[in-house]
PDB file of C-alpha atoms and ligand atoms in Angstrom:
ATOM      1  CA  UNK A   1     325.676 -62.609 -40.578  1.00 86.00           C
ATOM      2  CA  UNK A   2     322.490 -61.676 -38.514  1.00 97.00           C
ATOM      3  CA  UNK A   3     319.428 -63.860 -39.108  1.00 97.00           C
ATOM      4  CA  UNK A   4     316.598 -61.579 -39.866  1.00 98.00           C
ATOM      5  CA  UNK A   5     313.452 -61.780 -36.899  1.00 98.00           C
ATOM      6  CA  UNK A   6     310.305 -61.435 -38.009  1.00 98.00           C
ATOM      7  CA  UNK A   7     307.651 -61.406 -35.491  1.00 98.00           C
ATOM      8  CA  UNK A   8     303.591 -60.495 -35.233  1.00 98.00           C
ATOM      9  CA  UNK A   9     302.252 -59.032 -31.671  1.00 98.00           C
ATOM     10  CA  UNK A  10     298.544 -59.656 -31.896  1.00 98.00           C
ATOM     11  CA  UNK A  11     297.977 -57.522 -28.888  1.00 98.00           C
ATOM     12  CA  UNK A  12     294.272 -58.430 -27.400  1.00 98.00           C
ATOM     13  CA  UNK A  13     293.361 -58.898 -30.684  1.00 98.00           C
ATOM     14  CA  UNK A  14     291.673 -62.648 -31.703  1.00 98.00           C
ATOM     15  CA  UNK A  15     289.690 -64.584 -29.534  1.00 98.00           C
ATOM     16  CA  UNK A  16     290.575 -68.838 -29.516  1.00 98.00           C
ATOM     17  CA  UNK A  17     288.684 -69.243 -32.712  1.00 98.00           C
ATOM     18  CA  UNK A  18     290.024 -66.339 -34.624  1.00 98.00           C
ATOM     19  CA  UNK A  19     293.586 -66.479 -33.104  1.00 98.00           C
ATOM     20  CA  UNK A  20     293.208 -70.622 -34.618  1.00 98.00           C
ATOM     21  CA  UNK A  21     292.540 -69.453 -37.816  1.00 98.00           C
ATOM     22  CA  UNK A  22     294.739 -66.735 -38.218  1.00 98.00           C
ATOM     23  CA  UNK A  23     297.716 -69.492 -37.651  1.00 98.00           C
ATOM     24  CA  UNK A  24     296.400 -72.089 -39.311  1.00 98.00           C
ATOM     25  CA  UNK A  25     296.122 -69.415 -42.739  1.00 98.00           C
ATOM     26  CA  UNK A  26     299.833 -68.221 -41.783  1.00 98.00           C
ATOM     27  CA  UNK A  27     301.426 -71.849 -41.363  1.00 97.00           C
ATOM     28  CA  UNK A  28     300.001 -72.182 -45.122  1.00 96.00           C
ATOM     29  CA  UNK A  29     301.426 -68.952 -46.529  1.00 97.00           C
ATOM     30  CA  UNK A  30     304.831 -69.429 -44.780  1.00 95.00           C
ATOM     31  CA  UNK A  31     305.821 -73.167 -45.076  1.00 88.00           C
ATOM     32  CA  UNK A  32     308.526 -72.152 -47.672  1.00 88.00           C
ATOM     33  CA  UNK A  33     310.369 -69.613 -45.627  1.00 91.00           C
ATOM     34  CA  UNK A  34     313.204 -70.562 -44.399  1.00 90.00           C
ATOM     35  CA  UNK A  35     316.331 -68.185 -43.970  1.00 93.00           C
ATOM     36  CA  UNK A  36     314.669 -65.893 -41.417  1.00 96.00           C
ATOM     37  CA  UNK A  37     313.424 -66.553 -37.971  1.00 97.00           C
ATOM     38  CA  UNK A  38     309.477 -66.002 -37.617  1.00 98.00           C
ATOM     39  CA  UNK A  39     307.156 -65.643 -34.587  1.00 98.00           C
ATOM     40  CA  UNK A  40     303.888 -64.970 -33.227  1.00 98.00           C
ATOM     41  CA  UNK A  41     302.709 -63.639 -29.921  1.00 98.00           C
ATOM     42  CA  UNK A  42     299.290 -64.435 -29.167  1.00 98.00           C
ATOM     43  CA  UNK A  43     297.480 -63.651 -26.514  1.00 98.00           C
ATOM     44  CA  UNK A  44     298.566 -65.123 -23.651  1.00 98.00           C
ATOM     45  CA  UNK A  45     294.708 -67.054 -23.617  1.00 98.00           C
ATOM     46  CA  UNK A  46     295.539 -68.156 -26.950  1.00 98.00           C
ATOM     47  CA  UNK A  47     298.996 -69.705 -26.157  1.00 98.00           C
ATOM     48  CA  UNK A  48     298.039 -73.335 -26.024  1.00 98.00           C
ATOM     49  CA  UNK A  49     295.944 -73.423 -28.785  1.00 98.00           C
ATOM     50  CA  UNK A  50     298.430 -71.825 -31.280  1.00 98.00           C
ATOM     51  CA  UNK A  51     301.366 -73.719 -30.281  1.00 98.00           C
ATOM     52  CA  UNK A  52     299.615 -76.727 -31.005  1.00 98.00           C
ATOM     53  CA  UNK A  53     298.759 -75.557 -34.870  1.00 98.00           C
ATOM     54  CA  UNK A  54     302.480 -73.964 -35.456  1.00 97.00           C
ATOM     55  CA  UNK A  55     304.162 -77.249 -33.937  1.00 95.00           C
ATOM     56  CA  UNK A  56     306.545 -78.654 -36.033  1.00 91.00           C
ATOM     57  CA  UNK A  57     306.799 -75.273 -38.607  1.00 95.00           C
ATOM     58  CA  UNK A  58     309.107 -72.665 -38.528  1.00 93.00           C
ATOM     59  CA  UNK A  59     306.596 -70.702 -36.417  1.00 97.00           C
ATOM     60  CA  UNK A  60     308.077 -70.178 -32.882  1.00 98.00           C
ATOM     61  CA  UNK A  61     305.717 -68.572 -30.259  1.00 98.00           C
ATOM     62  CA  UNK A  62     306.055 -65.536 -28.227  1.00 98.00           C
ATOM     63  CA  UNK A  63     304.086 -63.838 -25.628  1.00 98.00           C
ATOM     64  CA  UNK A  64     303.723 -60.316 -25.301  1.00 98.00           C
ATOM     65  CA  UNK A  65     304.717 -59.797 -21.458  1.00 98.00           C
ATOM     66  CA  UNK A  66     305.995 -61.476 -18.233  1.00 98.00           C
ATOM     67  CA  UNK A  67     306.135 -60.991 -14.581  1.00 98.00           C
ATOM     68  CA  UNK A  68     309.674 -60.389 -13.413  1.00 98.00           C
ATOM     69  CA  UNK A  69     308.935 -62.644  -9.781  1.00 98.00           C
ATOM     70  CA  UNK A  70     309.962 -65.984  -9.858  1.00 98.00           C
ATOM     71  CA  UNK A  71     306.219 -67.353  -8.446  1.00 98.00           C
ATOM     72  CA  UNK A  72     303.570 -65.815  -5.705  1.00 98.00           C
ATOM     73  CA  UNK A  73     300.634 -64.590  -4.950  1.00 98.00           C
ATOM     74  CA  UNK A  74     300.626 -61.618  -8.072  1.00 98.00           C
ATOM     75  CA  UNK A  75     297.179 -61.794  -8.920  1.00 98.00           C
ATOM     76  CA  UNK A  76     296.863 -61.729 -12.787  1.00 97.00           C
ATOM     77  CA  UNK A  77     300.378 -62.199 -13.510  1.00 98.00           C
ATOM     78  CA  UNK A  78     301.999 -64.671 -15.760  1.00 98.00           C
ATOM     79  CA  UNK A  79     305.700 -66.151 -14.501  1.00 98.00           C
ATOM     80  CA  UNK A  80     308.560 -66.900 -17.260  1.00 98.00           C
ATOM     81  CA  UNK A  81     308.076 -70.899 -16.097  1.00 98.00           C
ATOM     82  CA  UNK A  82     304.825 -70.429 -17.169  1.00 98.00           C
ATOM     83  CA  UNK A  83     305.530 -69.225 -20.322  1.00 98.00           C
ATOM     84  CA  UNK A  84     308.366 -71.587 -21.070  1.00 98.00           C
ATOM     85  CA  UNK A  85     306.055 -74.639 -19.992  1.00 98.00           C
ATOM     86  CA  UNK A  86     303.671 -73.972 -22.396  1.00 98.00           C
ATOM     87  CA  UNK A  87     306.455 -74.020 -25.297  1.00 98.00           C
ATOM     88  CA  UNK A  88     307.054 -69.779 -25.581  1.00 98.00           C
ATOM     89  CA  UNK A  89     310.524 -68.923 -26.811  1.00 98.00           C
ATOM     90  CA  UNK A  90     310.466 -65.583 -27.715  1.00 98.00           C
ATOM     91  CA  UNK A  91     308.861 -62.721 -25.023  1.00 98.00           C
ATOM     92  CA  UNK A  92     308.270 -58.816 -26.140  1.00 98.00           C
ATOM     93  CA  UNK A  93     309.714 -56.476 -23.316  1.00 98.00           C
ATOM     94  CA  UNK A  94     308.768 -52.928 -22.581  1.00 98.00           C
ATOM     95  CA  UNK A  95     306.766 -52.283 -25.507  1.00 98.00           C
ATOM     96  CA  UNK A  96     305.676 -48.605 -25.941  1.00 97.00           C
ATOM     97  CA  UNK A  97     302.068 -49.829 -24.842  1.00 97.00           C
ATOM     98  CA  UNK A  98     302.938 -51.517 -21.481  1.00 98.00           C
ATOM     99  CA  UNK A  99     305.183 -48.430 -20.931  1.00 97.00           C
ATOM    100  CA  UNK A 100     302.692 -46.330 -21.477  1.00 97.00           C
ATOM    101  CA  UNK A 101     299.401 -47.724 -19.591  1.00 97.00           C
ATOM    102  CA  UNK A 102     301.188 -50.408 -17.735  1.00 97.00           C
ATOM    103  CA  UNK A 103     303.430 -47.613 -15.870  1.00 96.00           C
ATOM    104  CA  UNK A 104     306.854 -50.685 -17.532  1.00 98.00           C
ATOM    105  CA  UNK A 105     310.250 -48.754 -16.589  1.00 98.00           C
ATOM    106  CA  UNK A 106     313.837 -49.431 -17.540  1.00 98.00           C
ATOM    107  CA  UNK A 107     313.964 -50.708 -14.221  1.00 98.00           C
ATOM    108  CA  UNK A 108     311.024 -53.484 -14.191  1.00 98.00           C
ATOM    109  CA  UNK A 109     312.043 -54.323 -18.110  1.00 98.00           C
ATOM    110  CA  UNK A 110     315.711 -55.008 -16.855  1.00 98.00           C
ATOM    111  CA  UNK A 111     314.046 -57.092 -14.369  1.00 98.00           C
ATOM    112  CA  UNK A 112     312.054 -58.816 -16.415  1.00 98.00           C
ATOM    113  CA  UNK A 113     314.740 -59.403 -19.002  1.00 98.00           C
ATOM    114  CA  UNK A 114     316.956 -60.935 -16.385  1.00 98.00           C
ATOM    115  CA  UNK A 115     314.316 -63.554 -15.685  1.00 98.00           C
ATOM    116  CA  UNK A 116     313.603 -64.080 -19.499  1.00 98.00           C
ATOM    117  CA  UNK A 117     317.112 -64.955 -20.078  1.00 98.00           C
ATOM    118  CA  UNK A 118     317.794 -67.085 -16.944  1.00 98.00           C
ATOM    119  CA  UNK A 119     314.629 -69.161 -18.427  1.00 98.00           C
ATOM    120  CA  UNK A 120     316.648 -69.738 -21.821  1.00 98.00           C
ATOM    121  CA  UNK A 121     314.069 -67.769 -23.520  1.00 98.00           C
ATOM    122  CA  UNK A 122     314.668 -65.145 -26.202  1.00 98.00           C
ATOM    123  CA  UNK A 123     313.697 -61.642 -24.685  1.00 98.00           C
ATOM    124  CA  UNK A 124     312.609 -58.437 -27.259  1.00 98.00           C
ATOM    125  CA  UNK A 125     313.766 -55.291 -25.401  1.00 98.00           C
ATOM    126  CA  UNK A 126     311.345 -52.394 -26.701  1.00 98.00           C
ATOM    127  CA  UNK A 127     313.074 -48.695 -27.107  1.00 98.00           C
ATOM    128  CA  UNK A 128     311.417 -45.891 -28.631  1.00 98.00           C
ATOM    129  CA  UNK A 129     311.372 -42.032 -28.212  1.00 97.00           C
ATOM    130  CA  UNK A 130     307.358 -40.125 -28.533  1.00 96.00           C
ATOM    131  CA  UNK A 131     307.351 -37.759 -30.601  1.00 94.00           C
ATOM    132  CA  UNK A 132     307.857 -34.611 -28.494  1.00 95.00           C
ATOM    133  CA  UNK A 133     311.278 -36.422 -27.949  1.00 96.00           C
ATOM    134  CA  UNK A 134     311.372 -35.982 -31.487  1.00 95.00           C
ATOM    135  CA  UNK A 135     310.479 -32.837 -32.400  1.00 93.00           C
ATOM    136  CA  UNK A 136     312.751 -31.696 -29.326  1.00 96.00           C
ATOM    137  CA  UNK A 137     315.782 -32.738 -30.905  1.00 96.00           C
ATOM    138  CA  UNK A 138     316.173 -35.474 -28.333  1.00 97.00           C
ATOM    139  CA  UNK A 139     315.626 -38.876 -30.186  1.00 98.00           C
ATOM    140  CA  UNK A 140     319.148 -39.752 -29.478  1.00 98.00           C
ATOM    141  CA  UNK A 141     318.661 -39.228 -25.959  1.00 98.00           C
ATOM    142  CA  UNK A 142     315.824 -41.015 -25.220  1.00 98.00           C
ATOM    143  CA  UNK A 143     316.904 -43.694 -26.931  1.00 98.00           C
ATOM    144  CA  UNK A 144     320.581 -43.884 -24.967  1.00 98.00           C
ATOM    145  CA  UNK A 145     319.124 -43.807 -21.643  1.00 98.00           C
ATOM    146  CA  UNK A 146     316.439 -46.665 -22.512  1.00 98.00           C
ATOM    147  CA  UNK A 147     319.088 -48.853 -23.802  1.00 98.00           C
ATOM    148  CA  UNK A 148     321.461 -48.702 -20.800  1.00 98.00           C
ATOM    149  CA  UNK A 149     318.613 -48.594 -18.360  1.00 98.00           C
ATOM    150  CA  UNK A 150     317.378 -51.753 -19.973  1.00 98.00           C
ATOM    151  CA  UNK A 151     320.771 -53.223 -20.346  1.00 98.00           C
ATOM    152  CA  UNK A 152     321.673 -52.659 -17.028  1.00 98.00           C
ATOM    153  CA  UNK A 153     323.879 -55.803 -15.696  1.00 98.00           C
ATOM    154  CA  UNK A 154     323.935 -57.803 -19.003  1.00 98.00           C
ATOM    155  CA  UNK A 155     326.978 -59.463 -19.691  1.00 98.00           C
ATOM    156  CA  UNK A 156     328.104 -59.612 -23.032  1.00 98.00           C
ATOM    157  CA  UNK A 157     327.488 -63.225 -23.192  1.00 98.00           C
ATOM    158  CA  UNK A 158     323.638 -62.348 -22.526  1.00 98.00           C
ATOM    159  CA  UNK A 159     323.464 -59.478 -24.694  1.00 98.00           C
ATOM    160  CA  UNK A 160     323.815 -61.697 -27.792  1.00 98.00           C
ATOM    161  CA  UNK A 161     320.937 -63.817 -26.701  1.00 98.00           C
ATOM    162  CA  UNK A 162     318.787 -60.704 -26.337  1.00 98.00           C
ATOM    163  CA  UNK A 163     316.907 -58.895 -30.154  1.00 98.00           C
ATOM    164  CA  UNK A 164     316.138 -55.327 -29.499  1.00 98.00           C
ATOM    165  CA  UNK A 165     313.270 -53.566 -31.452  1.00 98.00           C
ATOM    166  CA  UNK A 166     313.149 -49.771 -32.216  1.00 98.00           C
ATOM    167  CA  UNK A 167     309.769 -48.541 -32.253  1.00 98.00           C
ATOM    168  CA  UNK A 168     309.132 -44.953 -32.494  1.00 97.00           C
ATOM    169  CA  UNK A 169     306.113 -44.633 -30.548  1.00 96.00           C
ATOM    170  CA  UNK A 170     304.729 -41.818 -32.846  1.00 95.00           C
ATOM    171  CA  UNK A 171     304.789 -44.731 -35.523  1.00 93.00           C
ATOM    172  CA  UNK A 172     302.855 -47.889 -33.858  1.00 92.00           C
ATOM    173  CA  UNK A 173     299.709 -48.030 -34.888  1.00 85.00           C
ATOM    174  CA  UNK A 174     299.563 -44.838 -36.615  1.00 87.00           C
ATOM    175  CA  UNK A 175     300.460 -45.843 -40.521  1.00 82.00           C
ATOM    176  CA  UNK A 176     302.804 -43.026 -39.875  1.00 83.00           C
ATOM    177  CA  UNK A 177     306.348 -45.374 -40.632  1.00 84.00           C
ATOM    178  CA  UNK A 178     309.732 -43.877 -39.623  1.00 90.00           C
ATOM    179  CA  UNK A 179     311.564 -43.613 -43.217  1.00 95.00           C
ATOM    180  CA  UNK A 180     313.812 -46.587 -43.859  1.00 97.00           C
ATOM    181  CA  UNK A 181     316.563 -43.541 -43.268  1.00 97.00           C
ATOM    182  CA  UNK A 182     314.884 -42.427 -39.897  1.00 97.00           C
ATOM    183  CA  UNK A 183     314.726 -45.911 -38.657  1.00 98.00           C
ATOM    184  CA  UNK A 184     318.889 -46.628 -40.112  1.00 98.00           C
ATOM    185  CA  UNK A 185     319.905 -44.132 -37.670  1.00 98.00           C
ATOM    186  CA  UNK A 186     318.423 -45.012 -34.653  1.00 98.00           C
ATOM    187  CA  UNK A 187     319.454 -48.382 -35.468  1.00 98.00           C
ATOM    188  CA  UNK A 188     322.749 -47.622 -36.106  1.00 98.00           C
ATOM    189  CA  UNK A 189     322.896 -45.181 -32.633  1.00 98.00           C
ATOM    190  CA  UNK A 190     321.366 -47.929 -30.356  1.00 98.00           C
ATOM    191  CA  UNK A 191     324.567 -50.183 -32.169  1.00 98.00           C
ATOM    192  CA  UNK A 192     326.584 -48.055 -31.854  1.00 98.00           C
ATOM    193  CA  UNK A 193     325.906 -47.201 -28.054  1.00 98.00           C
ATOM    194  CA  UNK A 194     326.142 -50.922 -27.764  1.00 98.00           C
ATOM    195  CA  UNK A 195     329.481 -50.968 -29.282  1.00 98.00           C
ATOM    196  CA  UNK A 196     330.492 -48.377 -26.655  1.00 96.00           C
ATOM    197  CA  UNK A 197     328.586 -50.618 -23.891  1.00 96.00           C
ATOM    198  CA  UNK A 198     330.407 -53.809 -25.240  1.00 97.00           C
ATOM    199  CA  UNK A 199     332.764 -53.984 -27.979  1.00 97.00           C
ATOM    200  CA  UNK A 200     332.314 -54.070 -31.790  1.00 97.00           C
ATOM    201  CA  UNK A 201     332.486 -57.832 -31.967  1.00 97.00           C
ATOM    202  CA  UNK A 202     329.467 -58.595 -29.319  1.00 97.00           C
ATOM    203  CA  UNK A 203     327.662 -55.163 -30.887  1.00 98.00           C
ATOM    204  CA  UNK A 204     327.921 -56.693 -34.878  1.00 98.00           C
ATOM    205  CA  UNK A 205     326.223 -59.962 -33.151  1.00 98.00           C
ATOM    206  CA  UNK A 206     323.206 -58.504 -32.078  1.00 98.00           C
ATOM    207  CA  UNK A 207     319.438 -58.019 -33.820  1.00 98.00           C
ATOM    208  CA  UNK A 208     317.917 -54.621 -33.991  1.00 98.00           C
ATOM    209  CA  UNK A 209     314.601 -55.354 -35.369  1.00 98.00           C
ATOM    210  CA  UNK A 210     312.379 -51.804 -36.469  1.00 97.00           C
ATOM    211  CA  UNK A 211     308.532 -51.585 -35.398  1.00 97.00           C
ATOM    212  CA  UNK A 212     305.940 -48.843 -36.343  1.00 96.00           C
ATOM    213  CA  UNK A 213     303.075 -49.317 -39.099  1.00 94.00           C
ATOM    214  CA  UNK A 214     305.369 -52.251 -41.051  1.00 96.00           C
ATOM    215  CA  UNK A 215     303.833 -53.068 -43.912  1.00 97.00           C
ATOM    216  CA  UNK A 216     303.735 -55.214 -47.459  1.00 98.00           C
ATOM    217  CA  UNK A 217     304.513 -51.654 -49.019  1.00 97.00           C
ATOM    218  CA  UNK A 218     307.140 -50.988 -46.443  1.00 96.00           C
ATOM    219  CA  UNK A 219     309.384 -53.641 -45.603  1.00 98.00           C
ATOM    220  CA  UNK A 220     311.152 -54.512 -48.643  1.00 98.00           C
ATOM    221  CA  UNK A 221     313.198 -50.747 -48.125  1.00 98.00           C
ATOM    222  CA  UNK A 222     313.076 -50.979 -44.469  1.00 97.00           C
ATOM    223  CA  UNK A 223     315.250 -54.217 -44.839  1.00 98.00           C
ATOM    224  CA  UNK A 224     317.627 -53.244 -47.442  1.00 97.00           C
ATOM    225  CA  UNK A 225     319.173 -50.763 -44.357  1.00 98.00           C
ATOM    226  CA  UNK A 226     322.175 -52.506 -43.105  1.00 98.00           C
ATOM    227  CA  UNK A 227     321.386 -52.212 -39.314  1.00 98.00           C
ATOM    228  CA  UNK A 228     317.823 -53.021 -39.551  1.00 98.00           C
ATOM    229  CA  UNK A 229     317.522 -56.638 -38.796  1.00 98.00           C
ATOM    230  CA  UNK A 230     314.055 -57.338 -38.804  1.00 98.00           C
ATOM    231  CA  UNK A 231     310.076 -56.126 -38.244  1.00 98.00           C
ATOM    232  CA  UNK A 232     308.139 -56.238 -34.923  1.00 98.00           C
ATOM    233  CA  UNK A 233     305.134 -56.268 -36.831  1.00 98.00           C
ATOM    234  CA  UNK A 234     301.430 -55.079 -34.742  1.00 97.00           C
ATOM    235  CA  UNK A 235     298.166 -54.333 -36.864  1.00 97.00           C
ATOM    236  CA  UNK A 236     299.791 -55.665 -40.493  1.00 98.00           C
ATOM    237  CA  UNK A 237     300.072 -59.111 -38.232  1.00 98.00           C
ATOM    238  CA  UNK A 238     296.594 -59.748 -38.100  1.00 98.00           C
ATOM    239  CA  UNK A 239     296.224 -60.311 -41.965  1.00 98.00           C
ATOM    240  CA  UNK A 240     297.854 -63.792 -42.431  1.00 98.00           C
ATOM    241  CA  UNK A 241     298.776 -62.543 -46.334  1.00 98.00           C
ATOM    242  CA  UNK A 242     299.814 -59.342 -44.973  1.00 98.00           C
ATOM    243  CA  UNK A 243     302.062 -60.788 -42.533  1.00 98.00           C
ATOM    244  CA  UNK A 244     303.433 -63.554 -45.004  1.00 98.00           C
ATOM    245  CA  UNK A 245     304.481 -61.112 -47.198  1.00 98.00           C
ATOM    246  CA  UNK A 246     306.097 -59.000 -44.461  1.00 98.00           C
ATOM    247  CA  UNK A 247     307.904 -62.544 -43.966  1.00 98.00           C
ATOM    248  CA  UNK A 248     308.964 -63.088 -47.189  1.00 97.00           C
ATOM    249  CA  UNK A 249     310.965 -59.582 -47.570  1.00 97.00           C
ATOM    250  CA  UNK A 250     313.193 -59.081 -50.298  1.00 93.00           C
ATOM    251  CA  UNK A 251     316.106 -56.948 -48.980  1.00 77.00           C
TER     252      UNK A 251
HETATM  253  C1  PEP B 301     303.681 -52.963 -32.393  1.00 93.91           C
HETATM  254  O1  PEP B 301     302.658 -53.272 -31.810  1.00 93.91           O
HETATM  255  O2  PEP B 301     304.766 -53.282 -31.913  1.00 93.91           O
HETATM  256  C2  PEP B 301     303.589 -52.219 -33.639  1.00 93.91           C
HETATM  257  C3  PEP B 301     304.691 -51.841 -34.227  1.00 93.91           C
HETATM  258  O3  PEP B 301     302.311 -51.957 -34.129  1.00 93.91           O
HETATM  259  P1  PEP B 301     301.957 -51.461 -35.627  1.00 93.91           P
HETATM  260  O4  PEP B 301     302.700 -52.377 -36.569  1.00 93.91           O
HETATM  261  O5  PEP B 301     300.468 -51.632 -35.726  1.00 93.91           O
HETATM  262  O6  PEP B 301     302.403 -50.064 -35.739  1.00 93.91           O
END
């Protein structure tokens, strides 16, 4: 049995005040929850502040990048001590919007996923075609080469450690939402490929979570698809009662 992953990027969305009351209205709506894991990646400004209101809940915290160096002079950067030290457990990887202004490759996101896991945190390993990949026929493609770039090195003891989200990048932020049948067969390619990779046993183990304009409306069908494991959730995350319900799922 997977555990279902729920988790909210705020992106640089919510300064300290707003990103405080946001959790504080979440930790309220959520209390109850309790077979599915849940977290929340601030900003990285807001860290501190939210950790301290989601202490002691079922609210884990996540940040929304890392630097793959161990420590130096990176101007800007933010190491995966750091991030532990301040009480992060969960850290987004490659997502569409890093790999797309950010110039994040396989390579640097298998970097930085090494460096996530050898800090016992939980890394979130982004895949997700555009849509020319789509309308080209070459989804499947896309998709292959991101995971095994990503994965590159990763024993199978680590790849159980590690959630990976499919996000068709022609659905973030769009309210465009891959079907609940579009999103099942990614999900079940990238397991399969990891079956391939691995073997069935270490495949079965791992969490495929979906991402792309998740909403109330949308995640009840999403979840009922047996290789979708969970919501990376972006704009709907922003709404505590949005992103409770999201939460509370029926699949
Ligand atoms: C995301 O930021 O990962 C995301 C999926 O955004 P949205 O839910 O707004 O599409």
């Amino acid at each position: 049995m997977r555990t279902p992953v729920i988790a909210g990027n705020w992106k640089m969305y919510k300064n300290i005040d707003e990103a405080k009351s946001l959790a504080i209205e979440l930790k309220n709506l959520v209390s109850e929850v309790r077979d599915r894991q849940v977290f929340i990646c601030p900003s990285f400004v807001c860290l501190a502040a939210v950790r301290d209101i989601v202490k002691d809940t079922r609210i884990a915290l996540g940040a929304q990048n890392v630097n793959y160096e161990e420590e130096g002079a990176y101007t800007g950067e933010v190491s995966a001590d750091m991030l532990k030290s301040i009480g992060v457990s969960f850290v987004i990887l490659g997502h569409s919007e890093r790999r797309a202004y950010f110039h994040e490759t396989d390579e640097s996101i298998n970097k930085k996923l090494k460096k996530v896991l050898s800090k016992s945190m939980t890394p979130i390993v982004c895949v997700g075609e555009l849509l020319e990949d789509r309308e080209r026929g070459s989804t499947a493609d896309v998709i292959k080469k991101q995971i095994h770039g990503c994965l590159e090195n990763i024993s199978p003891e680590d790849l159980i450690k590690i959630v990976i989200a499919y996000e068709p990048v022609w659905a973030i932020g769009t309210g465009k939402t891959a079907s609940p049948e579009q999103a099942e067969e990614v999900h079940a390619l990238i397991r399969g490929e990891l079956k391939s990779k691995y073997n069935n046993s270490v495949s079965e183990q791992v969490r495929i979570q979906y991402g792309g304009s998740v909403k109330p409306g949308n995640i009840d069908e999403l979840m009922k698809k047996p290789n979708i494991d969970g919501a990376l959730v972006g704009g709907a995350s922003l709404k505590a009662e949005d992103f409770a319900r999201i939460v509370k799922f029926e699949g």
